[in-house]
Coordinates of C-alpha atoms in Angstrom, one line a residue:
M223 CA -31.8 -1.7 -4.9
K224 CA -30.2 -4.3 -2.1
F225 CA -31.2 -3.8 1.4
S226 CA -28.7 -1.7 2.3
D227 CA -29.5 0.6 0.1
L228 CA -33.3 1.1 1.9
A229 CA -31.2 1.5 5.2
C230 CA -29.3 3.9 3.9
A231 CA -32.9 5.9 3.0
I232 CA -34.2 5.3 5.9
L233 CA -31.5 5.6 8.9
C234 CA -30.0 8.5 7.1
A235 CA -33.0 10.3 7.6
S236 CA -33.0 9.9 11.2
T237 CA -29.0 11.0 11.1
I238 CA -27.6 7.2 11.9
A239 CA -25.7 7.6 9.0
S240 CA -24.2 11.0 10.5
A241 CA -20.4 10.5 11.3
G242 CA -19.6 9.9 14.1
P243 CA -16.4 10.5 16.5
I244 CA -13.3 9.6 14.6
S245 CA -9.4 9.1 15.3
D246 CA -7.6 12.6 14.9
T247 CA -5.5 11.0 12.3
H248 CA -8.2 9.4 10.3
L249 CA -9.0 11.2 6.5
I250 CA -11.3 11.5 3.9
P251 CA -11.0 8.4 2.3
E252 CA -9.4 8.2 -1.9
T253 CA -13.3 7.8 -3.0
H254 CA -14.4 11.2 -2.4
S255 CA -13.5 13.7 -3.9
S256 CA -10.2 15.2 -4.8
S257 CA -11.2 18.5 -3.1
L258 CA -11.6 16.5 0.3
L259 CA -7.9 14.8 0.1
G260 CA -5.9 15.1 3.5
K261 CA -9.6 17.1 5.2
R262 CA -10.0 15.5 8.7
Q263 CA -13.4 16.2 10.8
L264 CA -12.1 17.8 14.0
F265 CA -15.4 16.5 16.1
D266 CA -13.9 14.4 18.5
Q267 CA -11.3 17.2 18.9
G268 CA -14.2 19.5 20.0
E269 CA -13.7 21.6 17.5
P270 CA -17.2 22.0 15.2
I271 CA -15.6 21.6 11.2
D272 CA -16.5 19.1 8.9
A273 CA -15.2 17.6 6.5
D274 CA -16.0 20.0 3.5
G275 CA -14.3 22.7 5.6
K276 CA -17.2 24.2 7.4
G277 CA -17.2 26.0 10.5
A278 CA -14.0 26.7 12.2
P279 CA -12.1 26.5 15.3
F280 CA -13.5 27.6 18.6
S281 CA -11.2 30.8 19.7
D282 CA -12.8 31.4 23.4
G283 CA -16.3 31.3 25.3
T284 CA -16.9 27.3 25.2
N285 CA -16.5 23.9 27.2
H286 CA -13.7 22.0 25.8
E287 CA -14.6 19.0 27.8
L288 CA -18.7 19.9 26.8
D289 CA -17.7 19.8 23.4
L290 CA -15.9 16.4 23.7
Q291 CA -18.2 14.8 24.9
N292 CA -21.3 15.6 22.2
P293 CA -19.8 15.8 19.3
D294 CA -23.2 16.2 17.3
N295 CA -24.1 19.5 19.4
L296 CA -20.8 20.7 17.1
G297 CA -22.6 18.9 13.5
A298 CA -21.6 16.2 13.2
A299 CA -25.0 14.7 12.4
S300 CA -24.9 16.4 8.9
T301 CA -28.6 15.5 8.4
D302 CA -30.3 17.6 12.1
N303 CA -32.5 20.2 10.8
G304 CA -34.5 22.6 12.0
V305 CA -35.2 23.3 15.9
V306 CA -35.8 20.7 18.3
P307 CA -35.5 21.6 22.1
N308 CA -32.9 20.0 24.5
L309 CA -34.0 17.1 25.7
K310 CA -31.0 15.9 27.8
W311 CA -30.1 16.7 31.0
S312 CA -27.0 15.2 33.1
F313 CA -26.9 14.9 36.8
S314 CA -23.8 15.3 37.1
D315 CA -25.3 19.3 36.7
S316 CA -27.5 18.8 39.7
R317 CA -27.8 20.0 42.6
V318 CA -26.4 17.7 45.4
R319 CA -28.5 17.7 48.6
L320 CA -25.7 16.8 51.2
L321 CA -27.2 14.7 54.8
K322 CA -26.2 12.5 57.1
G323 CA -26.1 9.6 56.0
G324 CA -26.5 10.1 52.1
W325 CA -27.5 12.6 49.2
V326 CA -29.8 13.4 46.6
R327 CA -29.9 15.3 43.4
E328 CA -32.9 15.6 41.3
Q329 CA -33.4 16.5 37.5
V330 CA -37.3 18.0 37.4
V331 CA -38.8 20.3 34.6
T332 CA -37.2 23.1 35.3
D333 CA -33.6 21.5 34.6
L334 CA -35.3 19.9 31.7
P335 CA -38.3 21.5 30.4
S336 CA -39.4 19.4 27.2
S337 CA -40.3 16.7 29.9
P338 CA -43.8 17.9 32.0
D339 CA -44.8 14.1 32.7
L340 CA -41.7 12.8 34.4
S341 CA -39.0 13.6 37.0
A342 CA -36.8 11.7 38.9
A343 CA -34.2 11.6 41.3
Q344 CA -30.9 9.8 42.4
L345 CA -30.7 9.0 46.2
H346 CA -27.9 7.4 47.9
L347 CA -27.6 6.1 52.1
T348 CA -25.1 4.4 53.7
K349 CA -25.6 1.6 55.7
G350 CA -28.6 2.6 58.5
A351 CA -29.7 5.5 57.9
I352 CA -33.1 5.9 56.8
R353 CA -35.5 8.4 54.6
E354 CA -37.7 9.7 56.5
L355 CA -41.5 8.5 57.0
H356 CA -43.1 10.2 54.3
W357 CA -45.7 10.1 51.2
H358 CA -46.6 11.5 47.8
R359 CA -49.1 13.3 46.0
V360 CA -47.6 11.7 42.9
A361 CA -46.0 7.9 42.0
E362 CA -42.9 7.3 43.0
W363 CA -40.8 3.8 41.1
G364 CA -37.8 3.3 42.9
Y365 CA -35.0 1.0 40.0
V366 CA -32.0 0.7 42.8
T367 CA -28.8 0.1 41.3
V368 CA -26.1 -0.3 44.2
G369 CA -26.6 -2.1 47.5
S370 CA -30.0 -3.7 49.0
V371 CA -32.6 -1.5 51.5
R372 CA -35.6 -2.4 53.4
M373 CA -39.0 -0.7 52.7
A374 CA -41.7 -0.6 54.6
A375 CA -44.9 1.0 53.4
V376 CA -49.0 0.6 53.7
D377 CA -51.6 1.5 52.1
E378 CA -54.8 2.7 51.9
N379 CA -56.4 -0.1 53.6
G380 CA -54.1 -0.3 55.9
K381 CA -52.4 -3.7 54.6
N382 CA -48.7 -3.4 54.7
Q383 CA -45.6 -4.3 53.3
I384 CA -41.9 -5.1 55.0
S385 CA -39.3 -6.6 52.7
T386 CA -35.5 -6.0 51.0
V387 CA -35.5 -4.9 48.0
E388 CA -32.1 -5.7 46.4
T389 CA -29.8 -4.6 43.3
G390 CA -32.0 -4.5 40.3
D391 CA -35.4 -4.5 41.9
I392 CA -38.4 -2.3 41.3
W393 CA -40.9 -0.9 43.0
Y394 CA -44.1 1.0 43.1
F395 CA -45.7 3.8 45.2
P396 CA -49.0 4.8 43.7
K397 CA -50.3 8.5 44.4
G398 CA -50.3 8.6 48.4
A399 CA -49.2 5.2 49.6
A400 CA -47.0 6.0 52.9
H401 CA -43.0 4.5 52.5
T402 CA -39.6 4.6 54.8
I403 CA -36.2 3.4 53.2
Q404 CA -33.3 2.5 55.3
G405 CA -29.6 1.1 53.5
L406 CA -28.9 -2.1 54.0
D407 CA -25.1 -2.0 52.8
D408 CA -22.4 0.0 53.3
Q409 CA -23.5 2.4 50.4
N410 CA -26.8 2.3 48.6
E411 CA -28.3 3.5 46.0
M412 CA -31.3 4.0 43.7
L413 CA -33.2 5.7 40.9
L414 CA -36.4 7.3 41.6
V415 CA -38.9 8.4 39.2
F416 CA -42.3 10.5 39.5
D417 CA -45.0 10.6 37.1
D418 CA -44.9 14.6 36.7
G419 CA -42.7 16.9 35.7
D420 CA -43.1 19.6 39.1
F421 CA -41.9 17.4 41.5
D422 CA -40.1 20.4 43.4
A423 CA -43.5 21.4 43.7
V424 CA -45.0 22.8 47.8
G425 CA -47.6 20.1 47.9
T426 CA -45.9 17.2 45.8
T427 CA -43.8 15.7 49.4
F428 CA -45.7 15.4 52.7
Q429 CA -43.4 13.9 55.8
V430 CA -44.9 12.8 58.8
D431 CA -43.0 15.0 61.4
D432 CA -42.9 18.1 59.4
W433 CA -46.8 17.6 59.4
L434 CA -47.0 17.1 63.3
I435 CA -44.0 19.7 64.8
H436 CA -46.7 21.7 63.2
T437 CA -49.9 20.7 64.9
P438 CA -50.9 22.1 68.3
K439 CA -50.0 19.2 71.1
S440 CA -52.7 18.8 72.7
I441 CA -54.2 17.8 69.2
L442 CA -51.9 15.3 68.6
A443 CA -51.9 13.9 72.1
K444 CA -56.2 13.6 72.0
N445 CA -55.3 11.7 68.0
F446 CA -52.8 9.3 69.7
G447 CA -54.0 9.0 73.2
V448 CA -51.2 9.4 74.6
D449 CA -49.4 13.0 76.9
E450 CA -48.5 15.8 75.5
S451 CA -45.4 16.1 76.6
V452 CA -44.6 13.0 73.9
F453 CA -44.5 15.0 72.2
N454 CA -41.7 17.7 73.1
T455 CA -38.7 15.7 71.6
L456 CA -40.4 16.0 68.0
P457 CA -37.5 17.8 65.4
A458 CA -37.5 21.3 64.3
S459 CA -37.4 20.4 61.2
D460 CA -37.7 17.6 59.0
P461 CA -33.9 15.8 58.2
Y462 CA -35.2 14.3 55.0
I463 CA -32.2 11.5 55.8
L464 CA -32.2 10.1 59.5
P465 CA -28.2 9.6 60.1
P466 CA -27.3 5.7 60.1
T467 CA -28.7 3.4 62.9
N468 CA -29.3 -0.5 63.7
I469 CA -30.5 -2.5 61.1
S470 CA -34.6 -2.2 62.5
T471 CA -35.3 -6.3 62.1
A472 CA -39.2 -6.1 63.1
D473 CA -41.4 -7.4 61.2
V474 CA -45.0 -5.8 62.2
S475 CA -47.7 -8.2 60.9
D476 CA -50.7 -6.5 59.8
P477 CA -54.8 -7.6 60.4
Y478 CA -55.9 -6.5 56.8
G479 CA -52.8 -8.7 55.0
E480 CA -49.7 -7.9 52.8
T481 CA -50.0 -5.9 49.9
D482 CA -47.5 -6.0 47.6
F483 CA -45.4 -2.9 46.0
I484 CA -42.2 -5.4 45.0
Y485 CA -41.1 -6.4 41.2
R486 CA -38.3 -8.5 41.1
L487 CA -36.9 -7.8 38.2
S488 CA -33.5 -9.4 39.7
K489 CA -34.9 -13.1 39.8
I490 CA -35.8 -13.0 36.8
T491 CA -32.9 -13.7 33.2
P492 CA -33.6 -10.8 31.1
P493 CA -35.5 -12.3 27.7
T494 CA -33.1 -11.5 23.9
V495 CA -35.6 -9.9 21.7
P496 CA -36.0 -9.9 18.6
G497 CA -32.7 -8.8 16.4
G498 CA -30.6 -10.5 19.1
G499 CA -28.4 -7.5 19.7
G500 CA -29.1 -7.7 23.5
T501 CA -32.1 -8.3 26.6
L502 CA -35.4 -6.1 27.4
S503 CA -37.5 -6.5 30.2
I504 CA -40.8 -4.9 29.7
I505 CA -42.0 -3.6 33.7
D506 CA -45.7 -2.3 33.1
S507 CA -49.2 -3.4 34.3
R508 CA -48.9 -6.6 32.6
V509 CA -47.0 -8.1 34.9
F510 CA -46.8 -5.6 37.2
P511 CA -50.4 -4.6 38.4
I512 CA -50.1 -2.3 41.1
A513 CA -48.0 0.2 38.2
T514 CA -50.8 1.6 37.3
T515 CA -49.4 5.7 35.9
I516 CA -46.0 5.4 35.7
A517 CA -44.6 1.7 33.2
A518 CA -40.2 0.9 32.3
A519 CA -38.6 -1.1 30.6
V520 CA -34.7 -2.1 31.0
V521 CA -32.4 -2.0 28.5
R522 CA -29.0 -3.5 27.2
L523 CA -27.7 -3.2 23.9
E524 CA -24.4 -4.8 22.1
P525 CA -21.5 -3.3 21.2
G526 CA -22.9 -1.3 18.0
G527 CA -26.3 -2.4 18.3
L528 CA -28.8 -0.4 17.3
R529 CA -32.9 0.2 19.2
E530 CA -34.3 0.5 15.7
L531 CA -36.4 3.3 14.6
H532 CA -39.4 3.5 15.8
W533 CA -41.8 5.8 18.2
H534 CA -44.7 5.8 21.3
P535 CA -48.0 6.4 20.3
N536 CA -49.0 6.0 24.4
G537 CA -46.7 9.3 25.3
A538 CA -43.1 10.4 26.0
E539 CA -40.5 8.9 26.6
W540 CA -37.8 9.2 29.3
L541 CA -34.5 7.7 29.9
Y542 CA -31.4 7.2 32.2
F543 CA -28.0 5.9 31.2
V544 CA -26.9 3.6 33.6
K545 CA -23.5 2.7 31.5
G546 CA -22.1 3.2 28.2
H547 CA -22.2 5.4 25.3
A548 CA -25.0 6.3 22.6
R549 CA -25.9 8.3 20.1
A550 CA -29.6 9.2 19.1
T551 CA -31.5 11.5 17.2
A552 CA -35.2 12.6 18.1
F553 CA -37.2 13.5 15.5
I554 CA -40.5 15.9 16.0
G555 CA -41.7 16.1 12.6
A556 CA -41.8 19.4 9.7
A557 CA -38.3 18.1 8.8
N558 CA -37.1 19.1 12.6
A559 CA -34.2 16.8 14.2
R560 CA -31.9 16.6 16.5
T561 CA -29.0 14.5 17.5
F562 CA -27.4 13.9 20.6
D563 CA -24.7 11.7 22.5
F564 CA -25.2 10.3 25.7
Q565 CA -22.9 8.2 28.3
A566 CA -24.0 7.0 32.3
G567 CA -25.9 9.5 34.1
D568 CA -27.5 11.1 32.0
T569 CA -31.0 11.4 31.3
A570 CA -33.3 12.4 28.0
V571 CA -36.9 12.7 27.0
F572 CA -38.3 11.4 24.0
P573 CA -41.5 14.0 23.0
D574 CA -44.4 12.5 22.7
N575 CA -44.9 10.1 20.1
A576 CA -41.2 11.8 18.3
G577 CA -39.6 9.1 16.4
H578 CA -36.7 8.0 17.4
Y579 CA -32.8 5.9 17.3
I580 CA -30.4 4.9 20.2
E581 CA -27.4 3.3 19.1
N582 CA -24.4 1.6 21.3
T583 CA -21.6 3.8 19.6
S584 CA -18.5 1.4 21.8
K585 CA -17.1 -0.9 20.4
N586 CA -16.3 -3.5 23.8
E587 CA -19.2 -1.9 26.1
T588 CA -22.7 -3.3 26.7
L589 CA -24.8 0.1 26.9
E590 CA -27.9 0.5 29.2
W591 CA -30.5 2.0 30.2
L592 CA -34.1 2.6 32.1
E593 CA -36.3 4.4 30.1
Y594 CA -40.1 5.0 31.4
Y595 CA -43.7 6.2 30.4
K596 CA -45.8 7.5 32.4
S597 CA -48.3 4.9 30.7
N598 CA -49.9 2.2 32.3
R599 CA -47.8 -0.1 29.2
V600 CA -44.7 0.1 27.3
V601 CA -45.9 -0.3 23.9
D602 CA -44.6 0.9 20.6
I603 CA -44.6 0.9 16.8
S604 CA -41.8 -0.2 14.1
V605 CA -40.8 2.0 11.0
S606 CA -39.5 -1.8 9.8
Q607 CA -42.6 -3.3 10.9
W608 CA -45.2 -0.6 9.5
L609 CA -43.3 -0.6 6.0
A610 CA -43.4 -4.4 5.6
L611 CA -47.0 -4.4 6.6
T612 CA -47.9 -1.9 3.9
P613 CA -49.2 -2.9 0.4
P614 CA -45.1 -3.0 -1.0
D615 CA -45.9 -0.8 -3.6
I616 CA -47.1 1.7 -2.0
A617 CA -44.4 1.6 0.3
A618 CA -41.4 1.6 -2.2
D619 CA -43.4 4.7 -4.1
V620 CA -42.7 6.7 -0.4
L621 CA -39.5 5.5 -0.3
G622 CA -37.8 5.8 -3.6
V623 CA -37.5 2.2 -3.6
S624 CA -37.9 -1.3 -5.5
I625 CA -40.4 -3.4 -4.4
E626 CA -38.2 -6.3 -4.0
V627 CA -36.7 -4.3 -1.2
I628 CA -39.5 -3.3 1.2
G629 CA -40.1 -7.3 0.1
T630 CA -36.6 -8.4 2.1
L631 CA -38.1 -6.4 5.7
K632 CA -39.3 -8.5 8.6
K633 CA -42.2 -8.2 9.8
E634 CA -41.7 -8.8 13.5
K635 CA -40.0 -6.3 15.3
Q636 CA -36.3 -5.8 14.9
L637 CA -36.1 -4.4 18.6
L638 CA -32.3 -4.2 19.1
I639 CA -30.5 -5.1 15.6
K640 CA -27.2 -7.0 16.5
G641 CA -23.8 -4.8 16.5
N642 CA -22.0 -5.1 13.2

């Protein structure tokens, strides 16, 4: 048996060999049974009809645009089986909170119940706008996707950091760290990830002005050593984002020294990885020591490329797709598997230890995504490497292939496999 036979045996089990969207003029190849000649899969037209004639067109009550975006929900992945909960959420389905100086929208556990460990928000600041002084009960991981911002933060030891964070750079604020952010470019956008799925719960985020307005002025005067009248102009409610103002250039010397909340990923050339299909940058406590509860990776996969079949032994994986189009299947055990289609702005979660892959379905566009774990490290187990490092006769018997095929498998992970 050739290696391609083994690949089919493994990949079909996770639906990577399932048919994806095809053009509406594609006919079933002549090598198929004559009973299939002239029949077409209509998943790419948003209709639940396969090449075997199963299914029928929607007649009423469907969102055609969503059907076109999600052919695998229509049955395109023939190896899907059983019941798998929804593992996908688009930020476009989230309510946008409009503010003077920007906006914010979230994905929390009530949006995606399959993600109890991690939640996220997209935050947009115009030039000079300020995300007011605040802190969280949970840790925050920030990634600048557009523009640049000025970050100021103070830790529990009184150490501060005031610094510019560029596109592609990262910050990590441990639980309780006090911080604020100001937009520097005309438009600035960032992804914020939190190590708790229920980020909207009361008692998760604390704004300093919200606290002070609900504290007696006599106490404030005693605490800060000023007259009570100083607090007559406190805002009646916290603004969340302050309207654009002058860019702060002030620096504050700290008698306790500086801490380091920032990882300058933009200054590092993304490393190519085994498989030759793209780049993968891991940012966890091994290179960013302060990040003890959230680990992440930035992945770029070439057209047609594949993030190999794998799982994560240390927890669930939460993803945000930055650009491109993808397909992925989650295998949650006991013959339960479901395939999802993704595009820019989508989020997803692969449950704790669930097997999965990610395929770039574009012919000419690089797929880019961010992946996060509620852990101090990014770790995974490769199916191919596992088989290669298992007694070949056992692996061959389990899969029903020859020992020679097992012998062709690489003992090194093929993290991002080059596209055909």
